[in-house]
Amino acid sequence: MVEKWLEQLRKNGYRLTEARQAVIQVIVKSNYALTPFQVYEAARAQYPALGLVSVYRTLEKLEELKLIRRVHQDCGCNAYLPQAEGHQHLIICQKCGLACYFEGDDLEDLFTKVGADHGYEVTGHWLQLFGTCAECEQK
Amino acid sequence: MVEKWLEQLRKNGYRLTEARQAVIQVIVKSNYALTPFQVYEAARAQYPALGLVSVYRTLEKLEELKLIRRVHQDCGCNAYLPQAEGHQHLIICQKCGLACYFEGDDLEDLFTKVGADHGYEVTGHWLQLFGTCAECEQK
DNA sequence: GATATAATTGAAAATGATTTTCAATAGAAG
DNA sequence: CTTCTATTGAAAATCATTTTCAATTATATC
Ligand SMILES: [Mn+2]
Ligand SMILES: [Mn+2]
Ligand SMILES: [Zn+2]
Ligand SMILES: [Zn+2]
C-alpha cells in the first residue's frame, strides 16, 4: 500500500523524500482520521527532523492525488483518512473515532428523485454514519 | 419568525440587544449559508455600529439554541443556515449556493443495518445532496 | 560514483480567522 | 430614574495554516 502511494507520487513527478515517506507511513493504514498535527507527531517518531510544514504540504498533495480525503465532524473538519476505492461512505465511532467504510448504499436514484422534487439536478451527495463501535459498545 | 427567535433568547435569559436583532434579522430567513463575515456585512446595513465579535458571539448562542446550524462544504465549514424543523437534510446548489431542506428520506433502517454489518450501533447520520438549482440549470 | 539542477525542506515570518480581555454601554428589573 | 450586570466593540492574543527563503537533497546525466 505504501508502495502504491509512493508510485503515485513518482508517477506525478514528485520526489520520494524522507519527509513524504514518514507522512505516508503514518496515514496509509490509519483507521482514525488524523489532523496534520497528529500526523506530525506520529511521523516524527520515524523521522525526527520532519517539519509540520512538510506535513501540510504532503497532505495537500495526497489529497490532490485522491489518496486521502478530508473528514468532516462536529468537532472539526481538518482530519484525514485514506480514501476508499470506488464510491463508499464512512461510519465513525463517536467514542473512539474508529472509522470504517461501507459501500452498496444504492441511494443514487432516491437522491435524484428527492432533488428533482425540489427543483435540483443532483450531482453528488455526502453521507456519513455516526455510532458506537463494537469495542466501545461493550464497555 | 424573528419574534420566535427573540422569544427563545429571552426565555433563556439572554438580553434582546440591537446587535443580536441585527444578526438574527439577516440569518433568520436566509436560503444561503452565510459566514460570520457575510452576516456582519449584511447586518451592518441595519446597525452600523455592530462589531464582528458580536456576530460570532450571537451565532454561537443561536447554534446553542438550535436555531441555526453550521453547514459543511468542500469550500469551507464556517457558514450557517437556519435549522429546519424535525429531521431534515440539505440540498445545496453548487453554482449559486441556494440551499433547501427535504425530509422523509426514511433511511434509518437501512443505516442501522449497514452499521450493524460493520459492528457499529448507528446513532445518527449526516446526509447532504449537491447539485444545480432550477435557475442555475437553465443558464 | 561524481556533478548539475531544480524540487523540496525546515525555520521563521506572515496571514487570516476566531477568541479573549477589558473598560464603556445599555438592557432589564425594581 | 436608578441600580445591576450582561453585553458591547476595539484591541490584543491565540491558533491553524500559508508564504518566504536560504540550505539541502532527490534525481537525471555524465
Ligand atoms: Mn452513496
Ligand atoms: Mn435522515
Ligand atoms: Zn466540515
Ligand atoms: Zn469506538
Coordinates of C-alpha atoms (C1' of nucleotides) and ligand atoms in Angstrom, one line a residue:
Chain A
M1 CA 0.0 0.0 0.0
V2 CA 2.8 2.4 0.9
E3 CA 4.4 1.3 -2.4
K4 CA 1.3 2.1 -4.4
W5 CA 1.2 5.6 -2.9
L6 CA 4.9 6.2 -3.5
E7 CA 4.4 5.0 -7.1
Q8 CA 1.6 7.5 -7.5
L9 CA 3.8 10.3 -6.3
R10 CA 6.7 9.3 -8.5
K11 CA 4.3 8.9 -11.5
N12 CA 3.2 12.5 -11.0
G13 CA 6.7 13.9 -10.9
Y14 CA 7.0 14.3 -7.2
R15 CA 10.2 13.2 -5.5
L16 CA 10.3 10.5 -2.9
T17 CA 11.7 12.2 0.2
E18 CA 12.1 11.0 3.7
A19 CA 9.5 13.6 4.9
R20 CA 6.9 12.3 2.5
Q21 CA 7.6 8.7 3.3
A22 CA 7.2 9.3 7.0
V23 CA 3.9 11.1 6.5
I24 CA 2.6 8.4 4.2
Q25 CA 3.7 5.6 6.5
V26 CA 1.5 7.1 9.3
I27 CA -1.6 7.7 7.3
V28 CA -1.7 5.0 4.8
K29 CA -3.2 2.4 7.1
S30 CA -4.9 4.5 9.7
N31 CA -8.4 3.7 10.8
Y32 CA -8.6 7.0 12.6
A33 CA -9.0 10.4 11.0
L34 CA -5.8 12.3 11.8
T35 CA -5.1 16.0 11.9
P36 CA -2.0 17.5 10.4
F37 CA -0.5 17.8 13.9
Q38 CA -1.3 14.2 14.8
V39 CA 0.4 13.1 11.7
Y40 CA 3.3 15.3 12.5
E41 CA 3.7 13.8 16.0
A42 CA 3.4 10.2 14.8
A43 CA 5.7 10.7 11.8
R44 CA 8.4 12.3 13.9
A45 CA 8.9 9.0 15.7
Q46 CA 10.3 7.7 12.5
Y47 CA 11.8 10.9 11.1
P48 CA 12.5 13.4 13.9
A49 CA 13.8 16.1 11.5
L50 CA 10.3 16.4 10.0
G51 CA 8.7 19.8 9.9
L52 CA 5.0 20.5 10.4
V53 CA 5.0 22.5 7.2
S54 CA 6.0 19.4 5.2
V55 CA 3.1 17.5 6.7
Y56 CA 0.7 20.2 5.4
R57 CA 2.4 20.1 2.0
T58 CA 2.4 16.4 1.8
L59 CA -1.3 16.1 2.8
E60 CA -2.2 18.6 0.2
K61 CA -0.5 16.5 -2.5
L62 CA -2.0 13.2 -1.3
E63 CA -5.5 14.8 -1.3
E64 CA -4.8 16.1 -4.8
L65 CA -3.9 12.6 -5.9
K66 CA -7.1 11.3 -4.2
L67 CA -5.1 9.0 -1.9
I68 CA -6.5 10.7 1.2
R69 CA -9.7 12.7 2.0
R70 CA -10.7 15.3 4.5
V71 CA -13.2 14.1 7.1
H72 CA -15.9 16.4 8.5
Q73 CA -17.1 16.0 12.0
D74 CA -18.9 18.2 14.6
C75 CA -15.6 18.6 16.4
G76 CA -13.6 19.7 13.4
C77 CA -13.0 19.3 9.7
N78 CA -9.3 19.1 9.4
A79 CA -8.6 15.4 9.8
Y80 CA -7.7 13.0 7.0
L81 CA -8.3 9.4 6.2
P82 CA -7.1 7.2 3.3
Q83 CA -9.6 7.5 0.5
A84 CA -11.6 4.3 -0.2
E85 CA -11.8 2.6 -3.5
G86 CA -14.9 3.5 -5.6
H87 CA -18.0 5.0 -4.1
Q88 CA -18.0 4.4 -0.4
H89 CA -19.2 6.1 2.8
L90 CA -18.0 6.4 6.3
I91 CA -19.1 5.2 9.7
I92 CA -17.4 6.8 12.6
C93 CA -17.4 5.8 16.3
Q94 CA -18.3 8.8 18.4
K95 CA -16.4 7.4 21.4
C96 CA -13.1 6.4 20.0
G97 CA -13.1 7.7 16.4
L98 CA -12.7 4.3 14.7
A99 CA -13.6 4.8 11.1
C100 CA -14.7 2.3 8.5
Y101 CA -16.1 2.4 5.0
F102 CA -19.1 0.7 3.6
E103 CA -20.4 0.5 0.0
G104 CA -23.5 -0.5 -1.8
D105 CA -25.8 2.1 -0.4
D106 CA -27.6 2.3 -3.8
L107 CA -29.3 5.5 -3.0
E108 CA -28.5 7.4 -6.2
D109 CA -32.0 7.1 -7.6
L110 CA -33.7 8.1 -4.4
F111 CA -31.4 11.2 -4.2
T112 CA -32.0 12.1 -7.8
K113 CA -35.7 12.0 -7.2
V114 CA -35.7 13.9 -4.0
G115 CA -33.6 16.6 -5.7
A116 CA -35.9 16.8 -8.7
D117 CA -38.9 17.2 -6.4
H118 CA -37.2 20.4 -5.1
G119 CA -36.1 21.6 -8.5
Y120 CA -32.4 20.5 -8.2
E121 CA -30.4 18.3 -10.6
V122 CA -28.5 16.2 -8.1
T123 CA -24.8 15.7 -9.0
G124 CA -23.4 14.3 -5.8
H125 CA -24.0 13.5 -2.1
W126 CA -22.3 13.3 1.2
L127 CA -23.3 10.6 3.6
Q128 CA -21.7 9.7 6.9
L129 CA -23.0 7.5 9.7
F130 CA -22.2 8.0 13.4
G131 CA -22.4 5.5 16.1
T132 CA -20.6 3.3 18.6
C133 CA -18.1 0.6 17.5
A134 CA -18.3 -2.9 18.8
E135 CA -15.5 -2.4 21.3
C136 CA -16.8 0.9 22.7
E137 CA -20.3 -0.6 22.9
Q138 CA -19.4 -3.4 25.3
K139 CA -17.9 -1.0 27.8
Chain B
M1 CA -40.0 34.0 12.8
V2 CA -37.8 36.8 14.1
E3 CA -40.2 37.0 17.1
K4 CA -39.9 33.3 17.8
W5 CA -36.1 33.6 17.9
L6 CA -36.1 36.6 20.1
E7 CA -38.5 34.8 22.4
Q8 CA -36.1 31.9 22.6
L9 CA -33.3 34.2 23.5
R10 CA -35.4 36.0 26.2
K11 CA -36.6 32.6 27.5
N12 CA -33.1 31.6 28.1
G13 CA -32.1 34.7 29.9
Y14 CA -30.4 36.5 27.1
R15 CA -31.0 40.2 26.6
L16 CA -32.5 41.5 23.4
T17 CA -29.9 43.8 22.1
E18 CA -29.7 45.7 18.8
A19 CA -26.6 43.7 17.8
R20 CA -28.5 40.4 18.3
Q21 CA -31.5 41.6 16.5
A22 CA -29.5 42.8 13.5
V23 CA -27.8 39.4 13.3
I24 CA -31.0 37.5 13.6
Q25 CA -32.8 39.6 11.0
V26 CA -30.1 38.7 8.5
I27 CA -29.9 35.0 9.0
V28 CA -33.5 34.0 10.1
K29 CA -34.8 33.9 6.5
S30 CA -31.7 33.2 4.5
N31 CA -31.7 30.5 1.8
Y32 CA -27.9 30.8 1.6
A33 CA -25.4 29.6 4.1
L34 CA -23.7 32.7 5.5
T35 CA -20.3 33.1 7.0
P36 CA -19.8 35.3 10.1
F37 CA -18.3 37.9 8.0
Q38 CA -21.2 37.9 5.5
V39 CA -23.6 38.2 8.4
Y40 CA -21.5 41.1 9.7
E41 CA -21.6 42.9 6.4
A42 CA -25.3 42.4 5.8
A43 CA -26.3 43.3 9.4
R44 CA -24.3 46.5 9.4
A45 CA -26.6 47.9 6.8
Q46 CA -29.3 47.9 9.6
Y47 CA -27.0 48.6 12.5
P48 CA -23.7 50.1 11.5
A49 CA -22.2 50.1 15.0
L50 CA -22.2 46.3 15.0
G51 CA -18.9 44.6 15.7
L52 CA -17.8 41.4 14.1
V53 CA -17.1 39.9 17.6
S54 CA -20.8 40.2 18.4
V55 CA -21.7 38.3 15.3
Y56 CA -19.5 35.5 16.4
R57 CA -21.0 35.6 19.9
T58 CA -24.6 35.7 18.6
L59 CA -24.1 32.9 16.2
E60 CA -22.6 30.8 19.0
K61 CA -25.8 31.4 21.0
L62 CA -28.2 30.7 18.2
E63 CA -26.4 27.5 17.4
E64 CA -26.6 26.5 21.1
L65 CA -30.4 27.1 21.0
K66 CA -30.5 25.0 17.8
L67 CA -32.0 27.9 15.8
I68 CA -29.1 27.8 13.3
R69 CA -26.7 25.1 12.2
R70 CA -23.2 25.0 10.7
V71 CA -23.1 23.9 7.1
H72 CA -20.2 21.8 5.8
Q73 CA -19.0 22.2 2.2
D74 CA -15.8 21.5 0.2
C75 CA -15.1 25.2 0.1
G76 CA -15.5 25.6 3.9
C77 CA -17.4 24.7 7.1
N78 CA -17.9 28.1 8.7
A79 CA -21.3 29.1 7.2
Y80 CA -24.6 29.0 8.9
L81 CA -28.2 28.3 8.0
P82 CA -31.5 28.4 10.0
Q83 CA -32.1 25.0 11.4
A84 CA -35.0 23.0 9.9
E85 CA -37.9 21.7 12.0
G86 CA -37.6 18.0 12.8
H87 CA -35.3 15.6 10.9
Q88 CA -34.4 17.1 7.5
H89 CA -31.4 17.2 5.2
L90 CA -29.9 19.8 2.8
I91 CA -29.6 20.1 -0.9
I92 CA -27.2 22.8 -2.0
C93 CA -26.7 24.3 -5.4
Q94 CA -23.0 24.2 -6.3
K95 CA -23.3 27.2 -8.6
C96 CA -25.2 29.8 -6.5
G97 CA -25.3 28.2 -3.1
L98 CA -29.1 28.1 -2.8
A99 CA -30.0 25.8 0.0
C100 CA -33.2 23.9 0.6
Y101 CA -34.2 21.2 3.1
F102 CA -36.0 18.0 2.4
E103 CA -37.5 15.4 4.7
G104 CA -38.9 11.9 4.5
D105 CA -35.7 10.2 3.4
D106 CA -36.7 7.2 5.6
L107 CA -33.3 5.7 5.6
E108 CA -32.9 5.0 9.3
D109 CA -33.5 1.3 9.0
L110 CA -31.1 0.9 6.1
F111 CA -28.4 2.8 8.0
T112 CA -29.0 0.8 11.2
K113 CA -28.4 -2.4 9.2
V114 CA -25.4 -1.2 7.3
G115 CA -23.9 -0.2 10.6
A116 CA -24.6 -3.5 12.3
D117 CA -23.0 -5.3 9.4
H118 CA -19.8 -3.5 10.3
G119 CA -20.1 -3.8 14.0
Y120 CA -21.4 -0.4 14.8
E121 CA -24.5 0.7 16.6
V122 CA -25.7 3.6 14.5
T123 CA -26.9 6.6 16.4
G124 CA -27.1 9.3 13.8
H125 CA -26.3 10.2 10.2
W126 CA -25.3 13.1 8.2
L127 CA -26.6 13.5 4.6
Q128 CA -26.3 16.3 2.2
L129 CA -27.1 16.5 -1.5
F130 CA -25.3 18.7 -4.0
G131 CA -26.5 19.7 -7.4
T132 CA -27.7 22.6 -9.6
C133 CA -30.8 24.5 -8.8
A134 CA -33.5 25.2 -11.4
E135 CA -32.4 28.7 -12.1
C136 CA -28.7 27.9 -12.5
E137 CA -29.7 24.8 -14.6
Q138 CA -31.3 26.9 -17.3
K139 CA -28.3 29.1 -17.9
Chain C
dG1 C1' 30.4 7.3 -8.4
dA2 C1' 30.7 12.4 -9.2
dT3 C1' 28.1 16.6 -10.9
dA4 C1' 24.4 19.6 -12.1
dT5 C1' 19.8 21.1 -11.4
dA6 C1' 15.6 22.1 -9.7
dA7 C1' 12.3 20.3 -6.3
dT8 C1' 11.9 20.0 -1.5
dT9 C1' 13.0 21.1 3.0
dG10 C1' 12.5 23.3 7.9
dA11 C1' 12.7 27.7 10.4
dA12 C1' 10.8 31.9 10.7
dA13 C1' 7.7 35.3 9.4
dA14 C1' 3.2 36.4 7.7
dT15 C1' -1.6 35.7 7.3
dG16 C1' -6.4 35.1 8.4
dA17 C1' -10.0 33.5 11.2
dT18 C1' -11.5 33.2 15.7
dT19 C1' -11.3 34.1 20.8
dT20 C1' -10.1 36.7 24.9
dT21 C1' -9.5 40.8 27.5
dC22 C1' -11.3 45.0 29.2
dA23 C1' -13.4 49.3 30.1
dA24 C1' -17.6 51.5 28.5
dT25 C1' -22.5 51.0 27.4
dA26 C1' -27.2 49.8 27.6
dG27 C1' -31.0 46.2 28.6
dA28 C1' -33.9 44.7 32.3
dA29 C1' -35.9 44.9 36.8
dG30 C1' -37.3 47.4 40.6
Chain D
dC1 C1' -34.9 57.2 37.5
dT2 C1' -31.6 54.1 39.5
dT3 C1' -29.2 50.0 40.1
dC4 C1' -27.1 46.0 38.5
dT5 C1' -24.9 43.2 35.5
dA6 C1' -25.0 41.2 30.7
dT7 C1' -23.4 42.8 26.6
dT8 C1' -20.8 45.6 23.6
dG9 C1' -16.9 47.0 20.3
dA10 C1' -11.9 47.8 20.0
dA11 C1' -7.6 46.0 20.6
dA12 C1' -4.7 42.3 21.8
dA13 C1' -3.9 37.5 21.9
dT14 C1' -4.3 32.9 20.0
dC15 C1' -4.3 29.2 16.8
dA16 C1' -4.1 26.9 12.5
dT17 C1' -2.4 27.4 8.1
dT18 C1' 0.4 29.6 4.4
dT19 C1' 4.3 32.0 2.5
dT20 C1' 9.1 33.2 2.2
dC21 C1' 13.7 32.0 1.8
dA22 C1' 18.2 30.1 2.1
dA23 C1' 20.0 25.4 2.7
dT24 C1' 19.5 20.7 1.5
dT25 C1' 18.7 16.6 -1.2
dA26 C1' 16.5 13.6 -4.8
dT27 C1' 17.1 12.6 -9.4
dA28 C1' 18.8 12.7 -14.1
dT29 C1' 23.1 13.0 -16.6
dC30 C1' 27.6 12.2 -17.2
Ligands
MN1 MN -23.7 7.0 -1.9
MN2 MN -32.1 11.1 7.5
ZN3 ZN -16.8 20.4 7.7
ZN4 ZN -15.3 3.1 19.3

